[in-house]
Short mmCIF file of C-alpha atoms in Angstrom, two decimals:
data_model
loop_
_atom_site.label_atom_id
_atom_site.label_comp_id
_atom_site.label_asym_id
_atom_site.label_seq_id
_atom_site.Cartn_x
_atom_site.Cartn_y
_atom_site.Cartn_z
CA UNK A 28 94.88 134.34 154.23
CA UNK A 29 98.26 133.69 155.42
CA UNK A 30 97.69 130.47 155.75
CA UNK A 31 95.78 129.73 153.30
CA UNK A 32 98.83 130.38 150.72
CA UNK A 33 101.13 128.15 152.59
CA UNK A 34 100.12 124.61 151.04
CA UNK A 35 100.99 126.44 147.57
CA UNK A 36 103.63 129.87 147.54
CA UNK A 37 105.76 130.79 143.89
CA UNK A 38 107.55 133.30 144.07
CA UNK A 39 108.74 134.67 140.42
CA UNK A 40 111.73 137.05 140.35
CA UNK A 41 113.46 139.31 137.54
CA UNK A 42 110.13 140.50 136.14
CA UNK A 43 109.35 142.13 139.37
CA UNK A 44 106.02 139.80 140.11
CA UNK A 45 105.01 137.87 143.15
CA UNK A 46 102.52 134.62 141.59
CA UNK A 47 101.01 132.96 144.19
CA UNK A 48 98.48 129.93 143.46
CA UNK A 49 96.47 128.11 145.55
CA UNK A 50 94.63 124.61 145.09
CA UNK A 51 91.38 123.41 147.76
CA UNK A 52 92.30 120.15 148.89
CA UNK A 53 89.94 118.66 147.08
CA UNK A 54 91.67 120.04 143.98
CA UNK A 55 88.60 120.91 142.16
CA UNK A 56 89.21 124.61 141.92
CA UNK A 57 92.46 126.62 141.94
CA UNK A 58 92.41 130.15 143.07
CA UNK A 59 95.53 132.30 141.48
CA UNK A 60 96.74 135.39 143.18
CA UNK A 61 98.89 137.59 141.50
CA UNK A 62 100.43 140.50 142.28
CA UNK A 63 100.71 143.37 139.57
CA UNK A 64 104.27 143.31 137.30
CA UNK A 65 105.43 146.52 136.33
CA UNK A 66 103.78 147.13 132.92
CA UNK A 67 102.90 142.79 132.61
CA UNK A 68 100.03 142.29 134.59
CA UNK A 69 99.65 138.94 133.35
CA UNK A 70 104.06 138.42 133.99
CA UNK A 71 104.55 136.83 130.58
CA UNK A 72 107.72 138.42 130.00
CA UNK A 73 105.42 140.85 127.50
CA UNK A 74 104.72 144.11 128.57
CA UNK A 75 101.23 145.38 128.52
CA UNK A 76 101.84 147.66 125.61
CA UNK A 77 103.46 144.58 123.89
CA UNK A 78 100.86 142.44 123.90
CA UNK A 79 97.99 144.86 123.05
CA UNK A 80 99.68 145.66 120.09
CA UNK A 81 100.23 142.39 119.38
CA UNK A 82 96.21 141.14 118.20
CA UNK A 83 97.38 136.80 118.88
CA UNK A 84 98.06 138.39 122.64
CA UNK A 85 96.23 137.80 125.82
CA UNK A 86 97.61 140.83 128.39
CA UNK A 87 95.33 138.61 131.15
CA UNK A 88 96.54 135.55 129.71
CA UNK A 89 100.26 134.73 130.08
CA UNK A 90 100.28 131.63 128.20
CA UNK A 91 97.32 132.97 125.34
CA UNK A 92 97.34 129.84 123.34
CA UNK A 93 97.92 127.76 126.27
CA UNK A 94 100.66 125.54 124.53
CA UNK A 95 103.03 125.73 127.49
CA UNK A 96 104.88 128.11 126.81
CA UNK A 97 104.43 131.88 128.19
CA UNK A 98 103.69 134.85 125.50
CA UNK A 99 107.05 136.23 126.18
CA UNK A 100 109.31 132.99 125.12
CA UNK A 101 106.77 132.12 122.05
CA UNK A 102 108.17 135.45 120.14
CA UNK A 103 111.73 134.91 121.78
CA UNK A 104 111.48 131.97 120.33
CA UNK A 105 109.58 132.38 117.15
CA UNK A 106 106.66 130.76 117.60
CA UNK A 107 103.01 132.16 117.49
CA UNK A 108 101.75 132.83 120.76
CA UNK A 109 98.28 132.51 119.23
CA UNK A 110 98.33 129.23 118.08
CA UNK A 111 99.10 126.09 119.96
CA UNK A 112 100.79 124.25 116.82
CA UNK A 113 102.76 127.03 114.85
CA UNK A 114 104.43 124.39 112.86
CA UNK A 115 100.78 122.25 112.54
CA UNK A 116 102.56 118.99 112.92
CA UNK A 117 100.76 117.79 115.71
CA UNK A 118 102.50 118.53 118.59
CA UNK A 119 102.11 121.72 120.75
CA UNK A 120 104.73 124.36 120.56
CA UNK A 121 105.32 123.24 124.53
CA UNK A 122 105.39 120.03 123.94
CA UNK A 123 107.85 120.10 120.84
CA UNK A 124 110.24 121.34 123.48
CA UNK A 125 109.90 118.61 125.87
CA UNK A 126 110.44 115.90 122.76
CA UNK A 127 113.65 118.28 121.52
CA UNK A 128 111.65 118.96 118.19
CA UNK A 129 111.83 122.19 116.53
CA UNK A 130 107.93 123.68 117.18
CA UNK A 131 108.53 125.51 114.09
CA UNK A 132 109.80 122.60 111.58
CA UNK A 133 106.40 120.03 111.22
CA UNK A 134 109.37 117.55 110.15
CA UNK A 135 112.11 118.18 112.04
CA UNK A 136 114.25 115.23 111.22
CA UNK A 137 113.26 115.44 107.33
CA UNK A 138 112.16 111.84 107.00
CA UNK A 139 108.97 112.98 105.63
CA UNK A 140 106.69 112.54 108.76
CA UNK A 141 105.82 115.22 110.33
CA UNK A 142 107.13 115.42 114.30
CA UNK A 143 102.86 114.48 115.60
CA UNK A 144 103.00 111.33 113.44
CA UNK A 145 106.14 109.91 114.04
CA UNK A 146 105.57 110.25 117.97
CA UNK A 147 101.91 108.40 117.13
CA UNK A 148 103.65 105.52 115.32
CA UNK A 149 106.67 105.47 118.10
CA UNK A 150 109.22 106.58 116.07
CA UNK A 151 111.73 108.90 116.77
CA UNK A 152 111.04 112.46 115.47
CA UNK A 153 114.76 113.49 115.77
CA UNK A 154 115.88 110.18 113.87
CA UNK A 155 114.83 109.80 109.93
CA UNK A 156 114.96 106.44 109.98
CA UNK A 157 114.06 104.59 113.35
CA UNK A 158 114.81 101.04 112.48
CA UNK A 159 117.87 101.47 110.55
CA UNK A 160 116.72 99.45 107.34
CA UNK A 161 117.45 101.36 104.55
CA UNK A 162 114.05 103.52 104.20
CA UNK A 163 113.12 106.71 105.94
CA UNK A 164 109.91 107.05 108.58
CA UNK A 165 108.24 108.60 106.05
CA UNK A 166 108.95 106.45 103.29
CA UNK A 167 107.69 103.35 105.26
CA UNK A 168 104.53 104.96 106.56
CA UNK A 169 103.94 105.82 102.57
CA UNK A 170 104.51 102.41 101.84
CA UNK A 171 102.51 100.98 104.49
CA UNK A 172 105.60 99.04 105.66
CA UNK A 173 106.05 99.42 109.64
CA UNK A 174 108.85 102.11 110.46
CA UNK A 175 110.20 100.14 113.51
CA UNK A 176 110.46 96.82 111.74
CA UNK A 177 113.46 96.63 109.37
CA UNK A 178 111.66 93.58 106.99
CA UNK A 179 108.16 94.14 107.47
CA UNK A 180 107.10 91.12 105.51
CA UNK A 181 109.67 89.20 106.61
CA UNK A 182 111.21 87.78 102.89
CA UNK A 183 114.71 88.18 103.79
CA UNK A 184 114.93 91.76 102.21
CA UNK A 185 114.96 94.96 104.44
CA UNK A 186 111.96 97.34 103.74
CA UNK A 187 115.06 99.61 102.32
CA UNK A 188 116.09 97.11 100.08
CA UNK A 189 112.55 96.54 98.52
CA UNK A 190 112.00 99.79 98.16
CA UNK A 191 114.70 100.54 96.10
CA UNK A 192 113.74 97.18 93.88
CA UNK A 193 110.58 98.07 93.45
CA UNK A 194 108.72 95.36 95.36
CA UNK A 195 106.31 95.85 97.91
CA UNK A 196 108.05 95.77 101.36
CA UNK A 197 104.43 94.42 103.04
CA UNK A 198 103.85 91.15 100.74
CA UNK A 199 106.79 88.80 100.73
CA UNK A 200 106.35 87.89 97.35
CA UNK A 201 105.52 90.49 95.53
CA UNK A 202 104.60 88.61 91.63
CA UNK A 203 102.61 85.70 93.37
CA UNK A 204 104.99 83.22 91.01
CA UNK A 205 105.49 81.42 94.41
CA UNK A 206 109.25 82.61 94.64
CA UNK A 207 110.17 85.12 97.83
CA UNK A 208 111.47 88.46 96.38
CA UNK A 209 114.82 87.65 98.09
CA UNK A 210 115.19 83.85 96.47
CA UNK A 211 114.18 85.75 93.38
CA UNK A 212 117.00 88.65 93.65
CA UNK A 213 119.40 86.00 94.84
CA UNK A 214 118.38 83.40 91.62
CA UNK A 215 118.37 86.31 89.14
CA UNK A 216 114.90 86.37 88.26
CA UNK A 217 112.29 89.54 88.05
CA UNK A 218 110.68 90.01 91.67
CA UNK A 219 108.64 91.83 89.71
CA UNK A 220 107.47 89.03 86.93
CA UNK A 221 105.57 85.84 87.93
CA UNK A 222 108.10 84.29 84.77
CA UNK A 223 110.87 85.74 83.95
CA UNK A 224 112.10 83.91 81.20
CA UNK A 225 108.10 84.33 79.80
CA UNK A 226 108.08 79.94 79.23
CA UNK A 227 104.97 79.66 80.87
CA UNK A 228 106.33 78.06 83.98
CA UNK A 229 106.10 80.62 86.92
CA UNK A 230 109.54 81.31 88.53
CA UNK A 231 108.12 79.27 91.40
CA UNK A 232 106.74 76.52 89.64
CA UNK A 233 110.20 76.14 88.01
CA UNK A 234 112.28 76.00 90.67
CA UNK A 235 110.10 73.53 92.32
CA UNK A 236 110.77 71.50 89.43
CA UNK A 237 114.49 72.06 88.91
CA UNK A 238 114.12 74.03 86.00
CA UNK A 239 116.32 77.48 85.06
CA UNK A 240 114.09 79.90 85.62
CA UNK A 241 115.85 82.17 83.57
CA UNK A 242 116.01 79.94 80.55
CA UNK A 243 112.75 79.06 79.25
CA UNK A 244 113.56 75.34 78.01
CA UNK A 245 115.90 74.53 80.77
CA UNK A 246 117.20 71.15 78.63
CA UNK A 247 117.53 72.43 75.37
CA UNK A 248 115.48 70.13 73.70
CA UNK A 249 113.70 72.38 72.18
CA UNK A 250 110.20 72.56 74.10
CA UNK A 251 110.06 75.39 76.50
CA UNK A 252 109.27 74.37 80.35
CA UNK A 253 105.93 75.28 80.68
CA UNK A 254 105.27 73.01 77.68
CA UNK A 255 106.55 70.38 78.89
CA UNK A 256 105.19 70.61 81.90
CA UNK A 257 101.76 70.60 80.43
CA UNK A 258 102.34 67.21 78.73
CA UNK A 259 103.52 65.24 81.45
CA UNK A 260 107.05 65.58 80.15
CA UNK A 261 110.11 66.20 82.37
CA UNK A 262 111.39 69.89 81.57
CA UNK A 263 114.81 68.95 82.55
CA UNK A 264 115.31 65.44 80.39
CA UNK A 265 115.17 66.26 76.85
CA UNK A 266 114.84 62.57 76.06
CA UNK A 267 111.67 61.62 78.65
CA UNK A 268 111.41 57.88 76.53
CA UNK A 269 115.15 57.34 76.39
CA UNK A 270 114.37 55.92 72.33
CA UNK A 271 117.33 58.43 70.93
CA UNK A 272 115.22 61.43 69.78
CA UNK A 273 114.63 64.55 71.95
CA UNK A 274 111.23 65.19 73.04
CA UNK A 275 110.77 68.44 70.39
CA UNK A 276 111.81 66.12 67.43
CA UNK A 277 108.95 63.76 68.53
CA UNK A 278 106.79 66.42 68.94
CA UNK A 279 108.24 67.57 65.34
CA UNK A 280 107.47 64.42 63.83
CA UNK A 281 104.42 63.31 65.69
CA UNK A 282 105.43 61.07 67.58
CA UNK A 283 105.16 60.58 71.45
CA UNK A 284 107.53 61.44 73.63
CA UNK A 285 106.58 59.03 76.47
CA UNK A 286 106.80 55.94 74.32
CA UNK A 287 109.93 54.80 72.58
CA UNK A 288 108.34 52.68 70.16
CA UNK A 289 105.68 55.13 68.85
CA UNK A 290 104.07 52.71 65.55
CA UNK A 291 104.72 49.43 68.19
CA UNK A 292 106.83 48.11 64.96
CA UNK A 293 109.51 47.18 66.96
CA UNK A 294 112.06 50.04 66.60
CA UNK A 295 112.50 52.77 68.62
CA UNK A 296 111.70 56.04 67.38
CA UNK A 297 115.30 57.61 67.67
CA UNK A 298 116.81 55.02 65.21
CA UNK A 299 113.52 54.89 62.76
CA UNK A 300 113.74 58.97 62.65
CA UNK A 301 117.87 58.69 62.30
CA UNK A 302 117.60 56.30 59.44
CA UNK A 303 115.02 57.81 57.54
CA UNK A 304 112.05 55.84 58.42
CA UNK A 305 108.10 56.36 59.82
CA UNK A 306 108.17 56.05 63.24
CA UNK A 307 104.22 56.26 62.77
CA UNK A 308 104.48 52.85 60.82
CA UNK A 309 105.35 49.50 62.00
CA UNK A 310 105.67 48.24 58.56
CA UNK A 311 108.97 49.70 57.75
CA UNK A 312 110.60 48.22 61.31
CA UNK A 313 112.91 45.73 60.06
CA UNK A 314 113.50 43.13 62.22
CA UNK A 315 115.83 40.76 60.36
CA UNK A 316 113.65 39.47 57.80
CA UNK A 317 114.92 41.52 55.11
CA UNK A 318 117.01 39.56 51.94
CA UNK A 319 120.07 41.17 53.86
CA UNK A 320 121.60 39.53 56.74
CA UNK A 321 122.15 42.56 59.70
CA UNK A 322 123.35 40.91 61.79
CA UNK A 323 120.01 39.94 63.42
CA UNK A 324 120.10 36.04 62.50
CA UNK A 325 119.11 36.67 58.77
CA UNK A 326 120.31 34.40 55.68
CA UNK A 327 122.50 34.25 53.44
CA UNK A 328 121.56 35.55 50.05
CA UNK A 329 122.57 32.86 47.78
CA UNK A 330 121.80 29.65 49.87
CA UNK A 331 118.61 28.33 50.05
CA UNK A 332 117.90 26.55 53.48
CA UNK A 333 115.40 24.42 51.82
CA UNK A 334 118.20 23.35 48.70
CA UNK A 335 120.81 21.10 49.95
CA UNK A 336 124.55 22.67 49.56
CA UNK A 337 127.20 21.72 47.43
CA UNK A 338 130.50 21.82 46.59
CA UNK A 339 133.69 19.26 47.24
CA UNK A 340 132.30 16.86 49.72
CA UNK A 341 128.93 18.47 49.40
CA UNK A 342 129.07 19.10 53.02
CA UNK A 343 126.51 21.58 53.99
CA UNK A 344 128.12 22.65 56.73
CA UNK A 345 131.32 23.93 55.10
CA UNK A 346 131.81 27.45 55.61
CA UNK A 347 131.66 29.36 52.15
CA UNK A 348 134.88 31.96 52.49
CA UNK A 349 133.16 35.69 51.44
CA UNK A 350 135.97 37.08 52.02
CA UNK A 351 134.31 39.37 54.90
CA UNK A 352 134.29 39.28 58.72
CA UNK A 353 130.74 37.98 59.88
CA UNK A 354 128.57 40.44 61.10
CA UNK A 355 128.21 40.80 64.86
CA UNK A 356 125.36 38.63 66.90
CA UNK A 357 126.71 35.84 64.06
CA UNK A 358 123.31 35.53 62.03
CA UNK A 359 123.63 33.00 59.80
CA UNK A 360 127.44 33.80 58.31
CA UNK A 361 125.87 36.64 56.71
CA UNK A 362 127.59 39.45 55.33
CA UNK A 363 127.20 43.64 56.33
CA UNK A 364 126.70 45.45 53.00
CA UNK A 365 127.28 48.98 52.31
CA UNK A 366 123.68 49.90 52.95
CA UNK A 367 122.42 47.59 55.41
CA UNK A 368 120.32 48.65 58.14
CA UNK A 369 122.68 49.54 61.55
CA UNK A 370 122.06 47.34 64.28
CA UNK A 371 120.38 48.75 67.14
CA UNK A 372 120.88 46.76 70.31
CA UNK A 373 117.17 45.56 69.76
CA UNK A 374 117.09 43.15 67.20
CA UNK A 375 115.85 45.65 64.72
CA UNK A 376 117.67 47.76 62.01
CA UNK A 377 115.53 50.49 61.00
CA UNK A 378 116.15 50.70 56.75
CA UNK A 379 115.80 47.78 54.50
CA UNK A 380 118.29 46.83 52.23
CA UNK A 381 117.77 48.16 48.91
CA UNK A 382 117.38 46.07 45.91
CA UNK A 383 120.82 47.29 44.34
CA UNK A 384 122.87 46.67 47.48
CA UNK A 385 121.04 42.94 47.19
CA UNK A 386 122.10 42.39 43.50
CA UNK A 387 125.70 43.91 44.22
CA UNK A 388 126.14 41.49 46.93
CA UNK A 389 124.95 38.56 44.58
CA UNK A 390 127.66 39.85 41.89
CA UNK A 391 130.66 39.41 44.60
CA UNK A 392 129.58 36.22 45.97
CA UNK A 393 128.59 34.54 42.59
CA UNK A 394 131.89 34.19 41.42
CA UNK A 395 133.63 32.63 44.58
CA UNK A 396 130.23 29.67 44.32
CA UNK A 397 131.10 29.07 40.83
CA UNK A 398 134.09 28.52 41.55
CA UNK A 399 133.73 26.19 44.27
CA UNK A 400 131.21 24.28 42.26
CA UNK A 401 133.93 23.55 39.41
CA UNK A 402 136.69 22.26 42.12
#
């Protein structure tokens, strides 16, 4: 027997019992030999009496819900020594002690994960929030996010940081507008709406095109982005034809806003919309034909190509003195009435002359040929 015990020989003091165990060396049995405590047979640090009293008690069994941890320090400690889990987080009552847990707190950190789960997802139970970003174990796990990566989706925004804007820390961009949550938070825009400024142009789409995504017609000329987007137009030009009118005053009128010259009269729309004419009719695009000379190589009023001049010499070619500076792009020696038609830079005024500026004209210059004619 003696030797027998030697391979394996505890010896237990203060409760007054001698354990001895024994293992084969083949370790497939183990043969315990214990000698009697005084009044703990089973040396759990509960007496007998104790534990019969006591109905979650083995008195044969020292360690009754075989957690680890003897009968005896279970109630020292305040845990059931008839259930393995007294806190049911998981984790045995023994093995809470080995981790530093409290075996009667499931959560012992407060993060809202109980002390089995966090040690499943390799967190730390005694640390509420393992990777530091903002949002607790248990807040992440909730969320789906992962509790030991600070940016789970990997936007630029900590899983804190998207919880507490209400985007979802596991999809980078949370609205689908094609915008990150963090270039959305950093622009100003909603994370949360696809288009913030509601212009039909997702926040995405806008910024791709250079448009304020927080102004829904980003150039003011009066057609939101999305619109203008839709009809080829650039949202960030308000004049896409360069003919003088913004693109919602074509739209306004009818007119395109990809072709200057609308009615092909000649005239681009700006100037036939400025001066009061149809941009949607050629007819009215004066080109220099009118009675009034605009500067665009018209004639004079009085003389008649086809009539020779005349006057003292009856030279033709004498200048007749008006009494006014020619007009500009010297037409003819013509004169710039009240009401002519501005010229454009294109060879075109946009108004005709109206019939009283005509006969006011002839009533200044009548005089002066008269006069000439008497000489």
């Amino acid at each position: 027997m003696y030797r027998l015990m030697l391979p394996s020989l505890a010896l237990v003091m203060g409760s007054g019992c001698i354990i001895v165990e024994h293992s084969s060396r083949s370790r497939t049995s183990e043969m315990e030999y214990r000698v009697a405590c005084d009044g703990d047979r089973d040396c759990d640090g509960l007496s007998d009496e104790e534990e019969e009293r006591n109905p979650r008690c083995d008195p044969d069994n020292p360690d009754t819900d075989d957690d680890g941890l003897l009968d005896g320090e279970e109630l020292d400690r305040g845990t059931d020594p008839g259930d393995s889990d007294t806190d049911d987080d998981g984790l045995d009552d023994g093995e809470e002690l080995d981790q530093g847990t409290d075996p009667t707190n499931a959560d012992t950190d407060g993060d809202g994960a109980s002390d089995g789960e966090e040690l499943d997802e390799g967190c730390d139970p005694l640390d509420p929030d393992s990777d530091d970003d903002g949002a607790s174990d248990g807040e992440e796990l909730d969320a789906g996010s992962d509790p030991l990566d600070p940016d789970s989706d990997d936007d630029g925004l900590t899983d804190g940081e998207e919880l507490d804007e209400g985007t979802d820390p596991t999809d980078a961009d949370t609205d689908g507008d094609g915008a990150t949550d963090a270039d959305e938070l950093e622009d100003g825009t909603d994370p949360l709406s696809g288009d913030s400024d509601g212009d039909g142009l997702d926040d995405g789409d806008e910024l791709d095109h250079g448009c304020d995504p927080n102004n829904p017609d980003s150039d003011g000329d009066g057609v939101e982005d999305g619109e203008e987007v839709d009809r080829g137009l650039d949202p960030t030009d308000p004049d896409c034809d360069d003919d003088g009118a913004s693109d919602g005053d074509e739209l306004e009128a009818g007119t395109d806003p990809l072709d200057r010259d609308t009615d092909g009269g000649g005239c681009p729309d700006g100037i036939e919309l400025d001066e009061g004419a149809n941009p949607l009719d050629p007819s009215d695009d004066d080109h220099g034909d009118d009675p009034v000379d605009t500067g665009a190589g018209g004639t004079d009023p009085v003389d008649d190509p086809s009539e020779p001049s005349e006057g003292p010499g009856d030279d033709p070619t004498e200048p007749v003195d008006t009494g006014t500076a020619p007009a500009p792009g010297g037409g003819g020696g013509g004169v710039q009435g009240p009401d002519a038609g501005e010229y454009n830079g294109e060879g075109c005024a946009c108004s005709q002359a109206s019939p009283t500026t005509a006969l006011g004209m002839l009533g200044l210059l009548l005089p002066l040929v008269a006069g000439r004619r008497r000489r």
